[in-house]
Short mmCIF file of C-alpha atoms in Angstrom, two decimals:
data_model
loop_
_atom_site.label_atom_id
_atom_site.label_comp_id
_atom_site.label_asym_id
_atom_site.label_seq_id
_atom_site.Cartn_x
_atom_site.Cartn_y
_atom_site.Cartn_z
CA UNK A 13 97.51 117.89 28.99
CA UNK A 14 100.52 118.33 26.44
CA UNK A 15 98.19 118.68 23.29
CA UNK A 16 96.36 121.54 24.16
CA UNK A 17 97.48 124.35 22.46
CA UNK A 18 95.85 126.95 24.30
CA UNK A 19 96.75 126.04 27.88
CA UNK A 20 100.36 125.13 25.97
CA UNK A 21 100.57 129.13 24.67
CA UNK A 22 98.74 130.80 27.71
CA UNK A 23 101.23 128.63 29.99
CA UNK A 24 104.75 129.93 27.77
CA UNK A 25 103.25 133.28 28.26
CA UNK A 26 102.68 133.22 31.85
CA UNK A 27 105.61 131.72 33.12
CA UNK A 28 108.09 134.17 32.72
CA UNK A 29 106.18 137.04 34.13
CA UNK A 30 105.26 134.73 37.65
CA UNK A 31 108.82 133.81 37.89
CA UNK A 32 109.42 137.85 37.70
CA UNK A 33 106.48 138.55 39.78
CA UNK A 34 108.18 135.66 42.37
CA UNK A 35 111.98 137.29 42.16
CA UNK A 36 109.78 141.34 42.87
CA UNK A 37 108.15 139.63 46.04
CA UNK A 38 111.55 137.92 46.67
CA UNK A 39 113.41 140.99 46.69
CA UNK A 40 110.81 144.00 47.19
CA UNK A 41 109.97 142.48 49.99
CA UNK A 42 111.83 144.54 52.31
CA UNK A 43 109.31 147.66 51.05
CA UNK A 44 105.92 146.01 50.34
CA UNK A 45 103.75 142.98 51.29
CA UNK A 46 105.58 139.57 50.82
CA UNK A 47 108.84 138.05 51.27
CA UNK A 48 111.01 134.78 51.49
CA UNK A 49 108.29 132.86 52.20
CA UNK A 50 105.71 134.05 49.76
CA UNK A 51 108.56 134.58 46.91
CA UNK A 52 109.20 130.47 47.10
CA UNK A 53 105.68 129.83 46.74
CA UNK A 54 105.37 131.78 43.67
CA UNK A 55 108.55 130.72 42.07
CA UNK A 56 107.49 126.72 42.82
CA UNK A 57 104.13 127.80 41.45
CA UNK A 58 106.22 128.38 38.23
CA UNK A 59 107.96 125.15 38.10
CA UNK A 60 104.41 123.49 39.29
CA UNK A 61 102.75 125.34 36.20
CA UNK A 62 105.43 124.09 33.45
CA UNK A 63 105.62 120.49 34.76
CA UNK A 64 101.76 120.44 34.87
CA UNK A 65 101.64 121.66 31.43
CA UNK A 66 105.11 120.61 29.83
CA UNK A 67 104.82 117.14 31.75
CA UNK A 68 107.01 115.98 34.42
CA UNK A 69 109.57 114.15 32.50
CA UNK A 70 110.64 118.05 30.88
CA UNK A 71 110.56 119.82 33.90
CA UNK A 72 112.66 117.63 36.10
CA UNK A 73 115.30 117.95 32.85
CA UNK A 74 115.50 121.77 33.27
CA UNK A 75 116.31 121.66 37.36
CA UNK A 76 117.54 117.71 38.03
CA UNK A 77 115.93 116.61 41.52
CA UNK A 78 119.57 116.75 42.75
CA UNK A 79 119.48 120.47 42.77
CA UNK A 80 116.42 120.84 44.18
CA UNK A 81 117.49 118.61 47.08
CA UNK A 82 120.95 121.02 47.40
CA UNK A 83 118.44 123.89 47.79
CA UNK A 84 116.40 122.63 50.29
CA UNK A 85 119.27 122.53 52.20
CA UNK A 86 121.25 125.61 50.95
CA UNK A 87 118.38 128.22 51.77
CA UNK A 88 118.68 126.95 55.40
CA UNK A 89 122.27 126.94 55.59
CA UNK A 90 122.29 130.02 54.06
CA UNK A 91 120.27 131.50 56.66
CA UNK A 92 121.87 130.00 59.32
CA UNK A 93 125.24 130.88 58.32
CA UNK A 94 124.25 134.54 58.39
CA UNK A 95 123.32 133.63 61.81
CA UNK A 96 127.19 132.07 62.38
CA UNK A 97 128.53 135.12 60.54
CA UNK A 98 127.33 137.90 62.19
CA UNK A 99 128.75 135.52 65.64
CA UNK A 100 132.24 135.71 63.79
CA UNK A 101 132.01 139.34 63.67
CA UNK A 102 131.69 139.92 67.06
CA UNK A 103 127.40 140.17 67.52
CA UNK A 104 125.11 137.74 68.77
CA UNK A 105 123.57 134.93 66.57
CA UNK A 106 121.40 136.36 63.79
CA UNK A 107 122.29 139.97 65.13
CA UNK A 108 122.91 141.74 61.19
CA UNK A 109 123.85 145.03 62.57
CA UNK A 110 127.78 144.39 62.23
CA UNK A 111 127.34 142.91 58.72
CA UNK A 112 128.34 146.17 57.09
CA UNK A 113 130.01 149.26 57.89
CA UNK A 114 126.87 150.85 60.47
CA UNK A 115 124.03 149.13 61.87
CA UNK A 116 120.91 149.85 59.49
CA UNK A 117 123.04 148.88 56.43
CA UNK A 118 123.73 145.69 57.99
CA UNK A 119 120.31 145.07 59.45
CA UNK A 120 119.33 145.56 55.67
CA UNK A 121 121.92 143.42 53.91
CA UNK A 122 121.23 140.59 56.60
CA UNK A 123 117.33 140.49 56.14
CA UNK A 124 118.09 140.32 52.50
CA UNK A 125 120.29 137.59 52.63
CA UNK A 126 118.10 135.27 55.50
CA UNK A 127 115.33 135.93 52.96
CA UNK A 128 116.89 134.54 50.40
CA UNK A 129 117.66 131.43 51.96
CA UNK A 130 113.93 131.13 53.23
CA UNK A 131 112.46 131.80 49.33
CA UNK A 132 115.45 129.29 48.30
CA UNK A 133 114.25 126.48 50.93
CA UNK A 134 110.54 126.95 50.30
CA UNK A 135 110.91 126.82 46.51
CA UNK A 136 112.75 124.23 46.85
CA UNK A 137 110.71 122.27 49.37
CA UNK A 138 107.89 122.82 47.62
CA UNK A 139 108.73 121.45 43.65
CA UNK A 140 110.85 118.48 45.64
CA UNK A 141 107.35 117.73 47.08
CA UNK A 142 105.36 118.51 43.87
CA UNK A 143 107.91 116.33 41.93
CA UNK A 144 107.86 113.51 44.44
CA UNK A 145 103.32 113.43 43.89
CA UNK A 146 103.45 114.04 40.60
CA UNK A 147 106.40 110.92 39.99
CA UNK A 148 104.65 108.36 41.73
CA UNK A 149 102.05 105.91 40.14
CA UNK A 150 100.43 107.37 36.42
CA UNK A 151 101.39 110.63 35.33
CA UNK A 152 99.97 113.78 36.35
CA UNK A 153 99.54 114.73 32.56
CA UNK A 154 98.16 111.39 31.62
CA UNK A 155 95.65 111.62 34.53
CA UNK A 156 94.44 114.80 33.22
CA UNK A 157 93.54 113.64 29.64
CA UNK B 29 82.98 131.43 53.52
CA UNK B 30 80.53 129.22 55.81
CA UNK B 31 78.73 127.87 52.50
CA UNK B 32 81.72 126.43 51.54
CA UNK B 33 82.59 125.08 55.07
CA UNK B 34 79.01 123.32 54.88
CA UNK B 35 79.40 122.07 51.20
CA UNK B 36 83.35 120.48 51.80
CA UNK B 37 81.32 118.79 54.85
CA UNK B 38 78.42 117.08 53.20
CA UNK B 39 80.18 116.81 49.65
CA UNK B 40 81.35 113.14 48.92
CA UNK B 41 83.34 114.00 45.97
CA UNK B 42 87.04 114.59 47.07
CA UNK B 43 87.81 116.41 43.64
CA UNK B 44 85.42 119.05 44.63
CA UNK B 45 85.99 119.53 48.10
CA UNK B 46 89.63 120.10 47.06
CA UNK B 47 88.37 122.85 44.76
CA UNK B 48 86.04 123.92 47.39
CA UNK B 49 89.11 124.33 49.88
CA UNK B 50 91.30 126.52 47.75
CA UNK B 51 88.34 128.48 47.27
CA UNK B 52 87.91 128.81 51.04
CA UNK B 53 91.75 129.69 51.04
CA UNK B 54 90.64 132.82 48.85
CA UNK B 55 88.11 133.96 50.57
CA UNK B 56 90.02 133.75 53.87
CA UNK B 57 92.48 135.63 51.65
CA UNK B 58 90.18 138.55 50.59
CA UNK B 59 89.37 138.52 54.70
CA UNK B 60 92.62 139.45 55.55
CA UNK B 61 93.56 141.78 52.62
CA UNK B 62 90.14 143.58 54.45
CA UNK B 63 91.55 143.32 57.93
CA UNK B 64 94.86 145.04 56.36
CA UNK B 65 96.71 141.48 56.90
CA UNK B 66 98.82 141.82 53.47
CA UNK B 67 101.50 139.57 53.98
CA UNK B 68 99.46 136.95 55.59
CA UNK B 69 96.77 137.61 52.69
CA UNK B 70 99.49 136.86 49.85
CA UNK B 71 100.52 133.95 51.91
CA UNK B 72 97.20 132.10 51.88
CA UNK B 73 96.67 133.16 48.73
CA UNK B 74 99.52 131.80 47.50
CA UNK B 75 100.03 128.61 49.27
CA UNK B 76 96.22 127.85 51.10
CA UNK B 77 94.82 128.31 47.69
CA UNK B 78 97.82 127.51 45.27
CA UNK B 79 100.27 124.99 46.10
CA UNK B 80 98.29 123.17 48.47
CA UNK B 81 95.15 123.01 46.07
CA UNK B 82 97.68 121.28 43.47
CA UNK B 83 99.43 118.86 46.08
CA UNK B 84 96.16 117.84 47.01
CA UNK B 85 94.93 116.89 43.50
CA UNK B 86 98.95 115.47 43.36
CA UNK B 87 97.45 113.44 46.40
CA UNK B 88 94.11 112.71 44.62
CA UNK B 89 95.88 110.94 41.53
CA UNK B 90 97.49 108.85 43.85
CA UNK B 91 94.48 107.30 45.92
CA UNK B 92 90.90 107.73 44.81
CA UNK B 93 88.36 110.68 44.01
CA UNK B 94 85.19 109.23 46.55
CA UNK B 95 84.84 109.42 50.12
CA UNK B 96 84.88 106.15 51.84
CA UNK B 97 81.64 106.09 53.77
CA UNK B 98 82.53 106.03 57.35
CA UNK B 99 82.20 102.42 58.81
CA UNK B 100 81.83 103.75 62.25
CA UNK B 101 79.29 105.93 64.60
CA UNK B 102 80.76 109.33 64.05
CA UNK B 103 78.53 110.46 67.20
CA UNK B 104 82.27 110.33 69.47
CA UNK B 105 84.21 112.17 67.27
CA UNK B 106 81.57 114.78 66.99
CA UNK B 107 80.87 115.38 70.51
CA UNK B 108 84.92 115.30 70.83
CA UNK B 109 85.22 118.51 68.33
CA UNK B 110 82.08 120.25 70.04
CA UNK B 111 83.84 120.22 73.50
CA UNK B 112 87.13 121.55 71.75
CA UNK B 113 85.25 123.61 69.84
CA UNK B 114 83.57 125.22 73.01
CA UNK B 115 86.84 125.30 74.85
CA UNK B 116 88.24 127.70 72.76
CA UNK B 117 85.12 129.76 72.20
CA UNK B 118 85.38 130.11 76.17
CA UNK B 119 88.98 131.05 75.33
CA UNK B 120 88.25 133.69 72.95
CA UNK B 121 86.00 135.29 75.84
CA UNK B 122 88.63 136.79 77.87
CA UNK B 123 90.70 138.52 74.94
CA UNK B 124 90.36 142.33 74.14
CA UNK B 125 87.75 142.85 71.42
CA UNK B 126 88.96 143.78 68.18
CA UNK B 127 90.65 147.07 67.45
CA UNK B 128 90.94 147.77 71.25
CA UNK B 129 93.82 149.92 72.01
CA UNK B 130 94.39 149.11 75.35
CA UNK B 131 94.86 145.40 74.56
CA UNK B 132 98.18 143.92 76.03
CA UNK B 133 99.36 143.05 72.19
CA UNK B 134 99.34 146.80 72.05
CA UNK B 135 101.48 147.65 74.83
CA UNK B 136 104.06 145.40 74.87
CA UNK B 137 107.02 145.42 72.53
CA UNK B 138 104.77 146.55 69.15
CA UNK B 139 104.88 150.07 69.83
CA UNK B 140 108.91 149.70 70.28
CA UNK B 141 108.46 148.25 66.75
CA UNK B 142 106.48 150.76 65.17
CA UNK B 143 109.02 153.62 66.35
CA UNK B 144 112.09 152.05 65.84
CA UNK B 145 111.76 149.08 63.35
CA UNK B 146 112.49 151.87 60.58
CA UNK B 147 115.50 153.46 61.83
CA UNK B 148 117.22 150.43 63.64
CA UNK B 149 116.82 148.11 60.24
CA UNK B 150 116.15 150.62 57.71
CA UNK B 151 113.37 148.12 56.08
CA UNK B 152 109.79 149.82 55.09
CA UNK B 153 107.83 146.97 55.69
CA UNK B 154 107.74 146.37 59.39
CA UNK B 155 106.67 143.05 58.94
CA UNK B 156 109.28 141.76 57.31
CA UNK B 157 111.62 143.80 59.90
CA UNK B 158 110.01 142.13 62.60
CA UNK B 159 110.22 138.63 60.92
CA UNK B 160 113.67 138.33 59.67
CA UNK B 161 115.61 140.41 62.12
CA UNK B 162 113.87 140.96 65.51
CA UNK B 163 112.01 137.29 65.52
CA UNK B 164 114.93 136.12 62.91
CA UNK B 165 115.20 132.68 65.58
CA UNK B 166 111.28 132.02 65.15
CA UNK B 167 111.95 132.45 61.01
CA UNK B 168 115.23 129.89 61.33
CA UNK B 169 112.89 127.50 63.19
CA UNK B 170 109.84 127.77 60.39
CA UNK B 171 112.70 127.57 57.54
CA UNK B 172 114.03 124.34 58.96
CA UNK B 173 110.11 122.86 59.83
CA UNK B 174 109.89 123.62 56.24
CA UNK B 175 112.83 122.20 55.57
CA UNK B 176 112.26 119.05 57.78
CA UNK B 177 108.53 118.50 55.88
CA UNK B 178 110.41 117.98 52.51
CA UNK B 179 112.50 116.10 53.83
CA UNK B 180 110.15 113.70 54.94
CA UNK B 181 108.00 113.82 52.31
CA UNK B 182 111.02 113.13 50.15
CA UNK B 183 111.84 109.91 52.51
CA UNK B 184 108.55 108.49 52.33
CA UNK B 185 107.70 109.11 48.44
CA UNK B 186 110.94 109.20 46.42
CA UNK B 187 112.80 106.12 47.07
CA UNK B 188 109.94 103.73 46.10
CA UNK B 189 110.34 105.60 42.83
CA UNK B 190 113.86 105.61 42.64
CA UNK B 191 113.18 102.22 43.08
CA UNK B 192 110.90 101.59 40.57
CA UNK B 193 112.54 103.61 38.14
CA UNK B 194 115.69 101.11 38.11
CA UNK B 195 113.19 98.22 38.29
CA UNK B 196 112.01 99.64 34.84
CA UNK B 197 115.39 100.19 33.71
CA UNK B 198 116.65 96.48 34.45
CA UNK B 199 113.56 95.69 32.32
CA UNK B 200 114.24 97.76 29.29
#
């Protein structure tokens, strides 16, 4: 699909503003509809988009599969270490209420945090899996043409 | 949403019925933005009709765009689904009809939620409350199913690449 110039354009354009849209769900999700969850969707959607248009060989250059594999991992460990922390502090597992200096502030810091490792796994999860379709057999952008 | 149901049934063409699916995904989407179901609404939107409407094509390119006609009777696996299918509707029978107020979802720890959930986390949206901090073990076990599907995926798919990809290089 690399020639076309319009999907090329229209593609540059939209990127930046769905990986903007994916970091407002990300982090506004605490006051409106979405969170960790939907956030990594819309952020692999991103990555999905460019390698789609840019070809896979490009994308995989600007985040190496290595990384992506760390992530998976990270955004789980991430969460579950909030989990271990709050245990160090003196709470039960996951409990956020002792993560800062009075309960709501640390109920607010830990759901922040948890969903960040959940929108790190699932973006993560899901360009490792779009990467490892997209790498096998012909190319995605060659299969297009 | 039925039309499409019917049409990704009789349709032979995979291509389609993939397209017909992430349609179906929106329109389940647009259901639940009407039932006031945001966050699940952005969540089939997002992954019923985006991501998994691209992995599927990702699928697609690998195997083959027609439906293998089916070699056996498919008179068993019908009746099999019909039974299941009338199992649940039985189900379905005994729960409180929509919008009831007096339903045992109702009564139970939501209305704790719905007085508290703003004070105790001091996050707006309750459903987020609800997911990360007072059900935050049922999110830890989703993260790490998610986690566990890549990680599969990744097993099965990547190394025969990886493999390839040094057969390629010990040709060039």
């Amino acid at each position: 699909m690399s020639h076309h110039l319009v999907v090329r354009v229209i593609a540059k354009l939209l990127i930046p503003f769905i990986l903007l849209f994916g970091l407002y769900v990300q982090f506004h999700g605490d006051f409106g509809p979405g969170g960790g969850f939907q956030a990594g969707v819309i952020f692999a959607a991103a990555f999905v988009l460019y390698a789609l248009v840019y070809g896979l060989e490009n994308a995989r250059r600007i985040i190496p599969d290595k990384y992506i594999r760390m992530g998976t991992a990270l955004g789980v460990l991430i969460f579950a270490g909030t989990g271990v922390a709050a245990m160090l502090l003196g709470a039960n597992y996951l409990d956020y209420s002792v993560l800062a200096h009075d309960p709501p502030h640390g109920q607010h810091l830990g759901i922040f945090v948890v969903e960040f490792g959940v929108g790190l796994t699932v973006a993560s999860v899901m360009v490792a899996i779009f990467f490892a379709f997209a790498g096998r057999g012909h190319k995605i952008d060659e299969m297009e043409d | 949403m039925v039309l499409t149901v019917f049409l990704i049934i009789r349709l032979h063409n995979l291509f389609a019925v993939v397209m017909l699916s992430g349609i179906y995904s929106l329109l389940a989407a647009t259901f639940f933005v009407v039932v006031d179901g945001v966050d699940v609404a952005f969540t089939e939107a997002a992954v019923g009709a985006g991501i998994s409407t691209v992995l599927m094509l990702g699928a697609l390119s690998l195997t083959t765009q027609h439906e293998k006609v089916a070699a056996r009777s498919t008179w068993v696996p019908l009746a099999v689904v019909a039974v299941t299918g009338a199992a649940l509707v039985y189900g379905t029978l005994d729960m409180p009809n929509y919008g009831d107020p007096d339903a045992p979802i109702h009564n139970h720890v939501a209305p704790r939620y719905i007085e508290d959930s703003l004070k105790e986390t001091s996050v707006p949206n309750m459903v987020t409350a609800v997911l990360a901090s007072y059900r935050g073990y049922d999110t830890l076990g989703e993260v790490t199913v998610i986690f566990t599907a890549g990680v599969g995926v990744l097993l099965l798919l990547v190394r025969v690449t990886g493999r390839r990809r040094e057969e390629d290089e010990d040709a060039a």
